[in-house]
Tab-separated table of C-alpha atoms in Angstrom:
chain	number	residue	atom	x	y	z
A	1	MET	CA	-7.010	22.341	-13.381
A	2	LYS	CA	-3.718	21.469	-15.061
A	3	LYS	CA	-2.108	24.641	-13.720
A	4	HIS	CA	-3.131	23.726	-10.179
A	5	LEU	CA	-1.784	20.195	-10.611
A	6	ILE	CA	1.561	21.509	-11.892
A	7	LEU	CA	1.737	23.983	-9.013
A	8	ILE	CA	1.056	21.228	-6.463
A	9	LEU	CA	3.738	18.996	-8.006
A	10	CYS	CA	6.264	21.861	-7.929
A	11	LEU	CA	5.497	22.603	-4.278
A	12	LEU	CA	5.785	18.896	-3.445
A	13	GLY	CA	9.186	18.769	-5.179
A	14	LEU	CA	10.393	21.800	-3.218
A	15	VAL	CA	9.272	20.218	0.032
A	16	ILE	CA	11.165	17.021	-0.767
A	17	LEU	CA	14.311	18.960	-1.673
A	18	ALA	CA	14.057	21.093	1.447
A	19	ALA	CA	13.592	18.011	3.605
A	20	GLY	CA	16.808	16.586	2.185
A	21	CYS	CA	18.711	19.717	3.220
A	22	ILE	CA	17.521	19.734	6.832
A	23	ASP	CA	20.119	18.303	9.236
A	24	ASP	CA	18.972	16.008	11.991
A	25	LEU	CA	20.256	16.893	15.450
A	26	VAL	CA	21.905	13.858	16.994
A	27	PRO	CA	20.896	13.754	20.659
A	28	VAL	CA	23.492	12.441	23.086
A	29	GLY	CA	21.767	11.377	26.255
A	30	GLU	CA	21.437	8.427	28.574
A	31	ASP	CA	19.968	6.226	25.844
A	32	ALA	CA	22.693	7.054	23.327
A	33	LYS	CA	25.407	4.445	22.955
A	34	GLN	CA	28.836	6.010	22.728
A	35	GLU	CA	31.423	3.251	22.590
A	36	VAL	CA	34.087	5.025	24.634
A	37	SER	CA	36.079	1.819	25.102
A	38	ALA	CA	36.541	1.514	21.327
A	39	TYR	CA	39.112	4.321	21.306
A	40	GLU	CA	42.428	5.305	22.876
A	41	PHE	CA	42.174	8.774	24.369
A	42	ASP	CA	45.858	9.570	24.565
A	43	VAL	CA	46.724	13.111	25.680
A	44	PHE	CA	49.130	13.593	22.788
A	45	LEU	CA	50.077	17.274	22.873
A	46	ASN	CA	53.576	17.337	21.359
A	47	ASP	CA	54.060	20.793	19.785
A	48	SER	CA	50.293	21.305	20.026
A	49	TYR	CA	50.450	24.760	21.585
A	50	ALA	CA	51.313	28.131	20.054
A	51	ASP	CA	51.557	30.820	22.761
A	52	ASP	CA	49.385	28.673	25.063
A	53	VAL	CA	46.744	28.275	22.319
A	54	LEU	CA	45.940	24.684	21.343
A	55	ILE	CA	46.555	23.635	17.737
A	56	PRO	CA	44.010	20.982	16.634
A	57	THR	CA	45.662	17.577	17.028
A	58	HIS	CA	44.467	14.453	15.200
A	59	THR	CA	45.643	10.885	15.807
A	60	PHE	CA	44.837	8.128	13.296
A	61	TYR	CA	45.024	4.590	14.630
A	62	LEU	CA	45.381	2.664	11.380
A	63	SER	CA	44.319	-0.945	10.908
A	64	LYS	CA	44.490	-3.571	8.190
A	65	ASN	CA	40.728	-4.199	8.090
A	66	GLY	CA	39.688	-1.193	5.987
A	67	SER	CA	39.039	1.338	8.751
A	68	ALA	CA	40.856	3.860	10.912
A	69	LYS	CA	39.975	5.133	14.379
A	70	VAL	CA	40.498	8.869	14.654
A	71	VAL	CA	40.851	10.795	17.917
A	72	SER	CA	40.940	14.601	17.689
A	73	ILE	CA	41.847	17.040	20.463
A	74	ILE	CA	40.193	20.412	19.891
A	75	ASP	CA	39.691	23.710	21.690
A	76	ASN	CA	36.697	26.008	21.244
A	77	GLU	CA	35.615	24.361	17.994
A	78	SER	CA	32.085	24.296	16.616
A	79	VAL	CA	32.736	22.231	13.481
A	80	ILE	CA	35.007	19.340	12.572
A	81	ASP	CA	35.672	18.999	8.844
A	82	ILE	CA	36.359	15.387	7.833
A	83	ILE	CA	37.623	14.766	4.292
A	84	PRO	CA	37.197	11.042	3.638
A	85	LEU	CA	38.126	8.972	0.624
A	86	GLU	CA	35.105	7.501	-1.123
A	87	ASP	CA	34.930	3.787	-1.784
A	88	LEU	CA	33.640	3.496	-5.354
A	89	SER	CA	33.342	-0.287	-5.075
A	90	THR	CA	30.410	-0.149	-2.662
A	91	SER	CA	27.149	1.746	-2.362
A	92	ASP	CA	27.528	2.146	1.407
A	93	ASN	CA	27.839	5.882	1.982
A	94	GLU	CA	28.554	5.716	5.729
A	95	VAL	CA	32.181	6.769	5.848
A	96	VAL	CA	32.097	8.106	9.426
A	97	SER	CA	30.564	6.159	12.310
A	98	ASN	CA	30.598	5.655	16.098
A	99	ILE	CA	31.204	9.277	17.079
A	100	VAL	CA	32.265	9.715	20.706
A	101	VAL	CA	32.603	13.087	22.444
A	102	LEU	CA	34.551	13.557	25.685
A	103	GLY	CA	34.654	17.187	26.747
A	104	ASP	CA	32.622	20.188	27.730
A	105	ILE	CA	31.277	23.452	26.408
A	106	SER	CA	34.246	25.789	25.851
A	107	ASN	CA	33.045	28.556	28.152
A	108	LYS	CA	32.957	26.017	30.984
A	109	THR	CA	36.472	24.597	30.635
A	110	ASN	CA	40.085	25.407	29.775
A	111	ALA	CA	42.270	23.727	27.178
A	112	THR	CA	45.028	22.652	29.550
A	113	PRO	CA	46.890	19.325	29.540
A	114	GLU	CA	45.443	18.611	32.998
A	115	GLN	CA	41.902	19.159	31.722
A	116	PHE	CA	42.449	16.889	28.735
A	117	THR	CA	43.821	14.248	31.078
A	118	ASP	CA	40.592	14.424	33.083
A	119	PHE	CA	38.547	14.100	29.885
A	120	SER	CA	40.591	11.093	28.713
A	121	VAL	CA	39.541	8.953	31.711
A	122	MET	CA	35.816	9.647	31.397
A	123	GLU	CA	33.823	6.425	31.305
A	124	ASN	CA	30.804	7.871	29.502
A	125	GLY	CA	30.427	10.207	26.567
A	126	SER	CA	29.537	13.859	27.099
A	127	ASP	CA	25.999	15.160	26.575
A	128	ILE	CA	26.852	17.479	23.693
A	129	ASN	CA	24.499	17.339	20.717
A	130	TYR	CA	25.727	17.654	17.154
A	131	THR	CA	24.630	17.419	13.535
A	132	ILE	CA	26.264	15.474	10.698
A	133	THR	CA	26.144	16.952	7.194
A	134	GLU	CA	27.836	16.172	3.904
A	135	ASP	CA	28.907	18.458	1.089
A	136	VAL	CA	31.066	18.350	-2.020
A	137	ILE	CA	33.606	21.169	-2.270
A	138	ARG	CA	35.776	21.447	-5.371
A	139	GLY	CA	34.951	17.876	-6.263
A	140	GLN	CA	35.963	16.523	-2.821
A	141	LYS	CA	33.483	15.092	-0.348
A	142	HIS	CA	33.397	16.645	3.139
A	143	VAL	CA	31.644	15.394	6.274
A	144	PHE	CA	30.919	18.105	8.851
A	145	VAL	CA	30.268	17.348	12.522
A	146	THR	CA	28.693	20.522	13.934
A	147	PHE	CA	28.197	20.910	17.691
A	148	GLU	CA	25.334	22.836	19.243
A	149	GLU	CA	27.917	25.010	21.046
A	150	PRO	CA	31.703	25.414	20.719
A	151	MET	CA	33.344	22.621	22.713
A	152	THR	CA	36.748	21.634	24.052
A	153	GLY	CA	37.937	18.071	24.476
A	154	PHE	CA	38.152	14.838	22.505
A	155	VAL	CA	36.119	13.867	19.444
A	156	ALA	CA	36.585	10.304	18.207
A	157	TYR	CA	35.118	8.542	15.199
A	158	THR	CA	35.739	5.605	12.886
A	159	MET	CA	36.269	6.261	9.181
A	160	SER	CA	36.473	3.845	6.266
A	161	THR	CA	39.776	3.421	4.429
A	162	PRO	CA	38.956	2.052	0.963
A	163	LEU	CA	42.633	1.763	-0.027
A	164	GLY	CA	43.367	-0.538	2.917
A	165	GLN	CA	47.053	-0.417	3.851
A	166	ASP	CA	47.645	2.542	1.550
A	167	PHE	CA	46.208	5.330	3.723
A	168	ILE	CA	45.678	8.865	2.468
A	169	TYR	CA	44.534	11.845	4.527
A	170	ILE	CA	43.922	15.453	3.503
A	171	THR	CA	44.501	17.962	6.281
A	172	THR	CA	44.386	21.749	6.516
A	173	PRO	CA	46.884	23.663	8.646
A	174	PRO	CA	47.330	24.549	11.376
A	175	SER	CA	47.210	21.069	12.848
A	176	VAL	CA	49.308	18.288	14.294
A	177	VAL	CA	48.697	14.891	12.678
A	178	ARG	CA	49.865	11.533	14.028
A	179	PHE	CA	49.584	8.129	12.348
A	180	VAL	CA	49.841	5.073	14.613
A	181	LEU	CA	50.607	1.928	12.620
A	182	PRO	CA	49.200	-1.451	13.713
A	183	GLN	CA	51.405	-3.590	15.878
A	184	GLY	CA	53.845	-5.594	13.754
A	185	TYR	CA	53.619	-3.175	10.796
A	186	THR	CA	56.131	-0.710	9.421
A	187	THR	CA	56.791	1.671	6.526
A	188	GLY	CA	59.717	3.445	4.903
A	189	ASN	CA	60.925	0.910	2.338
A	190	SER	CA	61.508	2.724	-0.952
A	191	LEU	CA	60.485	-0.330	-2.994
A	192	ILE	CA	57.332	-1.350	-1.112
A	193	GLY	CA	56.182	2.075	0.013
A	194	LYS	CA	56.798	4.849	2.514
A	195	ALA	CA	55.237	7.948	4.032
A	196	LYS	CA	54.942	11.078	1.901
A	197	PRO	CA	55.949	13.681	2.827
A	198	SER	CA	58.518	12.443	5.324
A	199	PRO	CA	57.201	12.784	8.903
A	200	ASP	CA	58.593	15.467	11.169
A	201	GLU	CA	58.891	12.967	14.013
A	202	TYR	CA	59.127	9.184	14.295
A	203	TYR	CA	59.076	7.050	17.421
A	204	ILE	CA	57.895	3.708	18.807
A	205	ASP	CA	55.344	3.842	21.621
A	206	ALA	CA	54.976	1.626	24.681
A	207	GLU	CA	52.841	-0.826	22.669
A	208	GLY	CA	55.641	-1.324	20.150
A	209	ARG	CA	53.766	0.562	17.418
A	210	GLU	CA	55.429	2.948	15.002
A	211	ASN	CA	54.214	6.558	15.296
A	212	LEU	CA	54.577	9.139	12.529
A	213	VAL	CA	53.964	12.825	13.289
A	214	TRP	CA	53.491	15.773	10.935
A	215	ARG	CA	53.154	19.415	11.923
A	216	ASN	CA	51.199	21.497	9.430
A	217	GLU	CA	52.552	24.754	10.672
A	218	VAL	CA	51.714	28.384	10.154
A	219	THR	CA	53.467	31.212	11.935
A	220	THR	CA	52.400	31.895	15.492
A	221	THR	CA	51.258	35.378	14.480
A	222	GLY	CA	49.216	33.967	11.622
A	223	PHE	CA	47.633	31.275	13.785
A	224	LEU	CA	46.627	33.694	16.523
A	225	SER	CA	45.341	36.170	13.948
A	226	MET	CA	43.158	33.453	12.472
A	227	LEU	CA	41.716	32.822	15.932
A	228	GLY	CA	41.035	36.533	16.423
A	229	ARG	CA	43.687	36.983	19.109
A	230	TYR	CA	45.223	39.902	17.217
A	231	SER	CA	43.594	42.963	15.702
A	232	GLN	CA	42.740	43.181	12.031
A	233	GLU	CA	45.710	45.498	11.517
A	234	GLN	CA	48.042	42.655	12.546
A	235	PRO	CA	49.180	40.815	9.367
A	236	ALA	CA	48.029	37.209	9.239
A	237	GLU	CA	50.576	34.977	7.545
A	238	ILE	CA	48.195	32.106	6.931
A	239	ASP	CA	48.209	29.593	4.126
A	240	PRO	CA	45.434	27.105	4.983
A	241	VAL	CA	45.970	24.996	1.879
A	242	PRO	CA	44.929	21.330	2.259
A	243	LYS	CA	47.924	19.049	2.593
A	244	LEU	CA	47.982	15.448	1.360
A	245	ILE	CA	49.632	12.897	3.643
A	246	SER	CA	49.949	9.292	2.504
A	247	VAL	CA	51.535	6.211	4.014
A	248	LYS	CA	51.892	2.670	2.737
A	249	PHE	CA	52.304	0.243	5.633
A	250	TYR	CA	53.002	-3.476	5.675
A	251	THR	CA	54.212	-6.228	7.989
A	252	THR	CA	57.739	-5.900	9.355
A	253	SER	CA	58.647	-9.150	7.575
A	254	ALA	CA	57.581	-7.811	4.158
A	255	PRO	CA	60.919	-6.116	3.288
A	256	ARG	CA	62.825	-9.275	4.206
A	257	GLY	CA	60.420	-11.369	2.151
A	258	LEU	CA	60.857	-8.973	-0.754
A	259	ALA	CA	64.649	-9.207	-0.426
A	260	ILE	CA	64.508	-13.016	-0.390
A	261	ALA	CA	62.181	-13.080	-3.389
A	262	GLY	CA	64.421	-10.594	-5.207
A	263	THR	CA	67.502	-12.695	-4.472
A	264	ILE	CA	65.818	-15.855	-5.750
A	265	LEU	CA	64.653	-14.091	-8.899
A	266	GLY	CA	68.133	-12.624	-9.402
A	267	LEU	CA	69.789	-16.030	-9.072
A	268	PHE	CA	67.258	-17.547	-11.438
A	269	ALA	CA	67.904	-14.762	-13.963
A	270	ILE	CA	71.671	-15.371	-13.707
A	271	PHE	CA	71.094	-19.119	-14.184
A	272	VAL	CA	68.951	-18.496	-17.264
A	273	PHE	CA	71.520	-16.078	-18.698
A	274	PHE	CA	74.467	-18.482	-18.319
A	275	ARG	CA	72.376	-21.375	-19.628
A	276	TYR	CA	71.489	-19.281	-22.647
A	277	GLN	CA	75.157	-18.431	-23.241
A	278	LEU	CA	76.127	-22.109	-22.892
A	279	GLN	CA	73.447	-23.248	-25.347
A	280	LYS	CA	74.509	-20.484	-27.736
A	281	LYS	CA	78.122	-21.716	-27.674
A	282	LYS	CA	77.032	-25.334	-28.228
A	283	LEU	CA	74.923	-24.365	-31.212
A	284	ALA	CA	77.804	-22.343	-32.639
A	285	MET	CA	80.133	-25.341	-32.292
A	286	ILE	CA	77.625	-27.671	-33.978
A	287	ARG	CA	77.191	-25.200	-36.818
A	288	ASN	CA	80.950	-24.897	-37.358
A	289	ASP	CA	81.331	-28.699	-37.332
A	290	ILE	CA	78.577	-29.090	-39.938
A	291	GLU	CA	80.092	-26.385	-42.133
A	292	LYS	CA	83.468	-28.178	-42.069
A	293	ARG	CA	81.940	-31.473	-43.197
A	294	VAL	CA	79.968	-30.048	-46.057
A	295	VAL	CA	81.969	-30.033	-49.337
A	296	VAL	CA	80.937	-27.271	-51.639
A	297	PRO	CA	81.341	-28.339	-55.300
A	298	LYS	CA	83.548	-26.111	-57.405
A	299	LYS	CA	81.956	-24.308	-60.284
A	300	LYS	CA	83.204	-25.239	-63.758
A	301	GLY	CA	84.942	-22.449	-65.551
A	302	LYS	CA	84.110	-21.300	-69.114
A	303	TYR	CA	86.422	-22.247	-71.998
C-alpha cells in the first residue's frame, strides 16, 4: 500500500513539473487587445541592411517612469530573445507586457522598406500567434517570444527598467540598437553619467529627442553565413558575444544645476579656508602676546 502511495505521489509530482514546462499559446484574434497606439512604429533602417539582408533593428523609447517601450524590426525570425534586468525589490515577475505584432508570415512578404512602411500604418495587430517562455542561461534571465511561424515586420513590447534613468541593455550582434531619450532629457556629462560605449551615431529627431545609435557589427560574409546564405565551406567570421550598452540620462538642466551647486560649494570651501587661516593668525598673535607678558623667573644658581 505504501509503495502504491509513493508511486502515486511521484507521478503527481511529475505531472505538476511537466505542466509548469508547457508553454501556453497566446492567441491573437479579434478579441485580443493589442494596444497599437501605445507605440511608435518608425521605419528606422539606418545601416540595417547587409547585401539587401535585414539586420535586426531594435529601438528603445526610454522613459522616467521605470519602463521602456521597445520596437523591433525583424525579418524571417521565429524567436525574439529578450534579456531583461530583474527588479529584486518587487515580487512582480512580469518584465515584458503589451506585446504588439505588425507584420506577416515571412513566406508571404518581403523585408523591403516599402513593406515595413505599410506595416507601420496598420491600425490593428496581426493575427500571428506566439508563446512566451522564460529561462535562465549562465545566470541571466531570458524571455523568449516564439512565433508559430517565422515572421517579418514589427514586434513591440513594454519592458520594466528597475534602474530607472540608468538604463542597461544586453544585445547580441548582429543588430542595430537605438535609444530614444525622453523629451527634455540628455546624457554625456562625464560627472553625472553618459552612454557606454560611445554611440556610433547621435542626432536629434523631429520631436526634439536625443537619439543614440549603436551598430553591433559582424562582417557581411559572417552575417550571411549565419543566415545560411553561403555554403558551409564559406568561412563565417561571427562573434555573437552579448554586448552591454548602458546610458545614464537626466534633465537638460541637470548639468547646469550641478555646475551651480559645484560653484556654490567651491566658494563656500574657499570662504571656510580663508576664515580658518584668519582665525589661525589671530590665535597665533594672541599666543605671542601672552608669551611676551609672562615673566619666567630665573633659576637660582648653586654656590
